[in-house]
CSV table of C-alpha atoms in Angstrom, one decimal:
chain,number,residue,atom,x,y,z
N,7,UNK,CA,-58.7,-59.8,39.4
N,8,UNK,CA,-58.6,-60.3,36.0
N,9,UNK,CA,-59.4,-56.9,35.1
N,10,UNK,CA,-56.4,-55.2,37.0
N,11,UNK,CA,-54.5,-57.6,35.4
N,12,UNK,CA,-55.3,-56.6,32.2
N,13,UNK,CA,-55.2,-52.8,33.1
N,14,UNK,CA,-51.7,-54.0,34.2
N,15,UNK,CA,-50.9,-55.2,31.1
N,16,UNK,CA,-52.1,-52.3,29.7
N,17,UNK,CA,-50.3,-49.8,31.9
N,18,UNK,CA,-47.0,-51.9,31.1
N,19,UNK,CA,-46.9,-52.0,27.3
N,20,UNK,CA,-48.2,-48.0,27.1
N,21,UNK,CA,-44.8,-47.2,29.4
N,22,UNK,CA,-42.9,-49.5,27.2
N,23,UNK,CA,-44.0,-47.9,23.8
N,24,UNK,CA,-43.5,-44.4,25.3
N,25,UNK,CA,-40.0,-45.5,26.2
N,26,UNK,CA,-38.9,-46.8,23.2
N,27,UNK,CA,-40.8,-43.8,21.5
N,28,UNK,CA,-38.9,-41.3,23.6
N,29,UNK,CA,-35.4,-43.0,22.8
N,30,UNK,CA,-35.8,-43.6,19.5
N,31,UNK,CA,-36.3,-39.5,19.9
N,32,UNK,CA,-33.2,-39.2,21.8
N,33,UNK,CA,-31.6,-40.9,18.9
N,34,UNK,CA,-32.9,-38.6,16.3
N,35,UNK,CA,-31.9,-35.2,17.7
N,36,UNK,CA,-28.5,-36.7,18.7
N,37,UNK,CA,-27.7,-37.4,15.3
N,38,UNK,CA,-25.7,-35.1,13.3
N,39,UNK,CA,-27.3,-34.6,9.7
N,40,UNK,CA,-24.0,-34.7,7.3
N,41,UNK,CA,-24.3,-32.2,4.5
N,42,UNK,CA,-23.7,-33.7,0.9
N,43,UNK,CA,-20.7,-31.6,-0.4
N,44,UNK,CA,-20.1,-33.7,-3.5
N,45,UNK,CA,-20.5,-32.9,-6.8
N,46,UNK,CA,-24.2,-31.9,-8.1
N,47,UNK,CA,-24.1,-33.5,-11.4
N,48,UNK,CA,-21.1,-35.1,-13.3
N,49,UNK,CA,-20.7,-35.2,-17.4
N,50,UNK,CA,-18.8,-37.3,-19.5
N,51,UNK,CA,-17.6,-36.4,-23.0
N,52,UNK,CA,-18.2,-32.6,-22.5
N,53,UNK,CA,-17.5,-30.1,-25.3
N,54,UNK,CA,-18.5,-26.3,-24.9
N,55,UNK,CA,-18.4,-23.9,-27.7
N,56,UNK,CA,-17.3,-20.5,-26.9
N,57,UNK,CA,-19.0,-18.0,-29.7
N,58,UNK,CA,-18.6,-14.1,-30.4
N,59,UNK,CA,-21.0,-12.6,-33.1
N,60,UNK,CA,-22.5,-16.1,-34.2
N,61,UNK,CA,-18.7,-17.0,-34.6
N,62,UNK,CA,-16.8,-19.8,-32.8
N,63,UNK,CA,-13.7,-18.4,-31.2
N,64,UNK,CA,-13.3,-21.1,-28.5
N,65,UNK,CA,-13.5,-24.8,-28.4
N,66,UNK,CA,-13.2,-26.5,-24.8
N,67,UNK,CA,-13.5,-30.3,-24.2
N,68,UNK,CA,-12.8,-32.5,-21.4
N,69,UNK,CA,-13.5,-36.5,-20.6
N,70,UNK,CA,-15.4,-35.5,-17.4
N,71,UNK,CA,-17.1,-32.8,-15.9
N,72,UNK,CA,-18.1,-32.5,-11.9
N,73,UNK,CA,-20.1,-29.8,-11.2
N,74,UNK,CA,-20.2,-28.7,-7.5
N,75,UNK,CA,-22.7,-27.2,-5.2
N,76,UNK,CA,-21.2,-23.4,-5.3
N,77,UNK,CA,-21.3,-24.1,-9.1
N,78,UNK,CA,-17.3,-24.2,-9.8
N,79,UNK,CA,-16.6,-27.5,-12.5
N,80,UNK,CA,-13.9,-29.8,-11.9
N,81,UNK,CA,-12.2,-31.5,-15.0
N,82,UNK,CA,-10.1,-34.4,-13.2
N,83,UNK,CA,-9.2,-35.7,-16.9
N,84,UNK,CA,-7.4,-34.0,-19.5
N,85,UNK,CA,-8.5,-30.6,-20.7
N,86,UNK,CA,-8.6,-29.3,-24.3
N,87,UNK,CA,-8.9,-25.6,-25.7
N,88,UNK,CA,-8.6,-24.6,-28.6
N,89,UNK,CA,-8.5,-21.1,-29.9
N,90,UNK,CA,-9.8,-19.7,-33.8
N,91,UNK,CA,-9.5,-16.8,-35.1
N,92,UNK,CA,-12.5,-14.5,-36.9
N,93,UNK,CA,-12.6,-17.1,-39.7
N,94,UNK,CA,-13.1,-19.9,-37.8
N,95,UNK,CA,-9.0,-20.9,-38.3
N,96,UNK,CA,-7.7,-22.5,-35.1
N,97,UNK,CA,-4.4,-20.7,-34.5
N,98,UNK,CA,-3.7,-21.7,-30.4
N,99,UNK,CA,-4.2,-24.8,-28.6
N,100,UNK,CA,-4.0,-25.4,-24.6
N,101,UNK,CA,-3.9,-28.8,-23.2
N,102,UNK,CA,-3.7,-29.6,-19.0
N,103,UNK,CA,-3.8,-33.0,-17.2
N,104,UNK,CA,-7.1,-31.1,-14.9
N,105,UNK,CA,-8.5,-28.4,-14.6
N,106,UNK,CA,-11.0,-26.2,-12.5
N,107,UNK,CA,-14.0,-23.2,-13.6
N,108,UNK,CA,-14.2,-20.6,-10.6
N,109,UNK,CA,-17.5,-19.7,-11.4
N,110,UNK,CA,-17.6,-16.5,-9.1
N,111,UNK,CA,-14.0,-15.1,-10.9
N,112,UNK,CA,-15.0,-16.6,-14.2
N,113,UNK,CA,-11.7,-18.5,-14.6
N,114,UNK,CA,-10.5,-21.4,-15.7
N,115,UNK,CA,-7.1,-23.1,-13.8
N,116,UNK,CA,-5.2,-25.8,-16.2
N,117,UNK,CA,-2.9,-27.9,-14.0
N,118,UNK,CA,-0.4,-30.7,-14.8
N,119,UNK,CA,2.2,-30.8,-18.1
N,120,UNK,CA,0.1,-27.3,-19.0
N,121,UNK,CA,1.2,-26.9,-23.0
N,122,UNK,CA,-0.2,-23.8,-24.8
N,123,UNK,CA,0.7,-23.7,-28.7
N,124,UNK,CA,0.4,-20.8,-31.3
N,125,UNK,CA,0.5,-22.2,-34.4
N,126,UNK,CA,0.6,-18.9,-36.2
N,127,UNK,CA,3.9,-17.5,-34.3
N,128,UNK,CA,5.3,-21.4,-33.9
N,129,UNK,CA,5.7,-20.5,-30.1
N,130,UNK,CA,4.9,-22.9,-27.2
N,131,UNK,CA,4.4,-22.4,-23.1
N,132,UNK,CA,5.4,-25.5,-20.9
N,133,UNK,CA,4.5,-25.0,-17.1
N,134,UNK,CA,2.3,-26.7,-14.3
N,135,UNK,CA,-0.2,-24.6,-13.8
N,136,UNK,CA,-2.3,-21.8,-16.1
N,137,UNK,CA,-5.1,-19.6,-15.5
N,138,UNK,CA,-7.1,-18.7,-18.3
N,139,UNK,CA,-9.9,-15.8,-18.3
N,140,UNK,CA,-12.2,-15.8,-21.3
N,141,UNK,CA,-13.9,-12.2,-19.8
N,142,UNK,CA,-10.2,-10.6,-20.2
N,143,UNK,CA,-8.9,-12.8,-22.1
N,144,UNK,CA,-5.6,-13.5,-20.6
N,145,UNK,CA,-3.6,-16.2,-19.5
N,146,UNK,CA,-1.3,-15.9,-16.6
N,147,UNK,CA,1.1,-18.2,-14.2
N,148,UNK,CA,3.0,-17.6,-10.9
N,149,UNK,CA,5.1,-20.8,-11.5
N,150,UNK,CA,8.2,-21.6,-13.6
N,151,UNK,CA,7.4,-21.6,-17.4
N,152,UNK,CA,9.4,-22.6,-20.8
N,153,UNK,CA,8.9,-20.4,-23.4
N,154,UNK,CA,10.4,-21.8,-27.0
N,155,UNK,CA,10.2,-19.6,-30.0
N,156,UNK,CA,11.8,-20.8,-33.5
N,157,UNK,CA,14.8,-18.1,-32.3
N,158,UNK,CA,14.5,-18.4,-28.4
N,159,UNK,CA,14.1,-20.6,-25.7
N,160,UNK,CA,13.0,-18.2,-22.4
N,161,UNK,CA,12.9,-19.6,-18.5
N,162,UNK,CA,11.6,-17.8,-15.8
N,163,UNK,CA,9.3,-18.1,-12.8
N,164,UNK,CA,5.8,-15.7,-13.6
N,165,UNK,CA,4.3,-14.5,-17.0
N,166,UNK,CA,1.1,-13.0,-18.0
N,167,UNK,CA,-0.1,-13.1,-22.1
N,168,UNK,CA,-2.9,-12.6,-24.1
N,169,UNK,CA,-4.8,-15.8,-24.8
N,170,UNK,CA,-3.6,-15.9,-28.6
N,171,UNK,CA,0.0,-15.7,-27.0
N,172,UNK,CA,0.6,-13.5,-28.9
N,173,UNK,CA,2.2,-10.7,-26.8
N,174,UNK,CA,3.5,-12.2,-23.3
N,175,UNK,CA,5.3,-10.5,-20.1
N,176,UNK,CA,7.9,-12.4,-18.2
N,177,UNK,CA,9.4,-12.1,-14.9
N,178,UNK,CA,12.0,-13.1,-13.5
N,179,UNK,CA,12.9,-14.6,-17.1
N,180,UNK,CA,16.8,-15.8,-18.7
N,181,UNK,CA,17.9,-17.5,-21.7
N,182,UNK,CA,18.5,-16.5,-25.3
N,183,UNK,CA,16.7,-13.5,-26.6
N,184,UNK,CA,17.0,-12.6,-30.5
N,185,UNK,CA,17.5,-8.6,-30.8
N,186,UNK,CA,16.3,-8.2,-35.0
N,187,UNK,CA,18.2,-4.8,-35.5
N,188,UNK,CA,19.4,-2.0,-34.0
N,189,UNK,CA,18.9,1.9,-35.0
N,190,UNK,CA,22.3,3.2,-36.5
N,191,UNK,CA,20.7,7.0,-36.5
N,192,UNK,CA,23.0,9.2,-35.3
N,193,UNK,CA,20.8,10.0,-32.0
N,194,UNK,CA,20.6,6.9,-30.9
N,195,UNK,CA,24.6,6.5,-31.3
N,196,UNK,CA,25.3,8.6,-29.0
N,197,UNK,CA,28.1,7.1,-26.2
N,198,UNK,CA,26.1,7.7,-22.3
N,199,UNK,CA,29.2,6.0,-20.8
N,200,UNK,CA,32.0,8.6,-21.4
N,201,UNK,CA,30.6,11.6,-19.2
């Protein structure tokens, strides 16, 4: 008797294992494996050099860098950029709240209390949001926008400039424009009104 009683034993604790072997499967394939979607690596501190020709022409730095898994950056701090001519002058300055690097368009979005400066034309840009693109070299907004010149001061909702700010399109723009001179040639005298 004693040996069916151990072959009962036996029987019972091989049935028990493969029961709690079988659920503790159960429990594995009902689990749903969560896919980490935050940021692959963060940096604090950061400051990139832009360079053309062995020349620096941009200067970009930020308090914190998050760089995600489709390889866009996140700058949840304050951004800085800072523009220089060919002889290493700096001439414009951009400064956002954040900012964002779409790796895939190869643009840069500055958001919050956006200011862009150009020393050399003493002109400024005010608006909430900016996109910058370093391939074309523009900068570009679909939101309202200040626009203050020593002789103007230029409102409107869209723009698009070069990133010097140098030459910039408006629309939708009012205020006070500054017209230097006009011709007084005899062509361009001529009244259109009266026919």
């Amino acid at each position: 008797m004693p040996f069916i009683i151990k072959k009962y034993v036996v029987f019972l604790l091989s049935a028990s294992f493969s029961y709690l072997l079988f659920s503790c499967e159960e429990k594995k394939k009902n689990e749903v494996v969560q896919k980490y979607n935050g940021p692959q690596m963060t940096m604090d501190n950061l400051s990139v050099m832009f360079s053309d020709s062995g020349k620096t022409t941009v200067k970009f730095t930020t308090a914190r860098q998050m760089k995600l898994q489709n390889e866009d950056d996140i700058y949840p701090k304050a951004v800085y950029v800072t523009f220089f001519d060919k002889y290493g002058v700096e001439y414009s300055s951009l400064r956002g709240d954040s900012g964002r690097y779409f790796k895939t368009e190869g643009l840069y979005k500055v958001m919050g209390n956006v200011f862009f400066f150009n020393r050399l034309q003493q002109q400024s840009l005010a608006t909430d949001l900016l996109y910058w693109s370093p391939v074309k070299k523009r900068i570009y907004t679909d939101l309202k926008f200040i626009i203050k010149t020593p002789k103007e001061e230029l409102r409107g909702v869209g723009m698009e400039a070069d990133q010097d700010f140098t030459h910039y399109t408006m629309r939708r723009a009012k205020g006070t424009f500054d017209v230097d001179s006009l011709s007084s040639s005899a062509e361009s005298a001529v009244d259109t009104t009266s026919n």
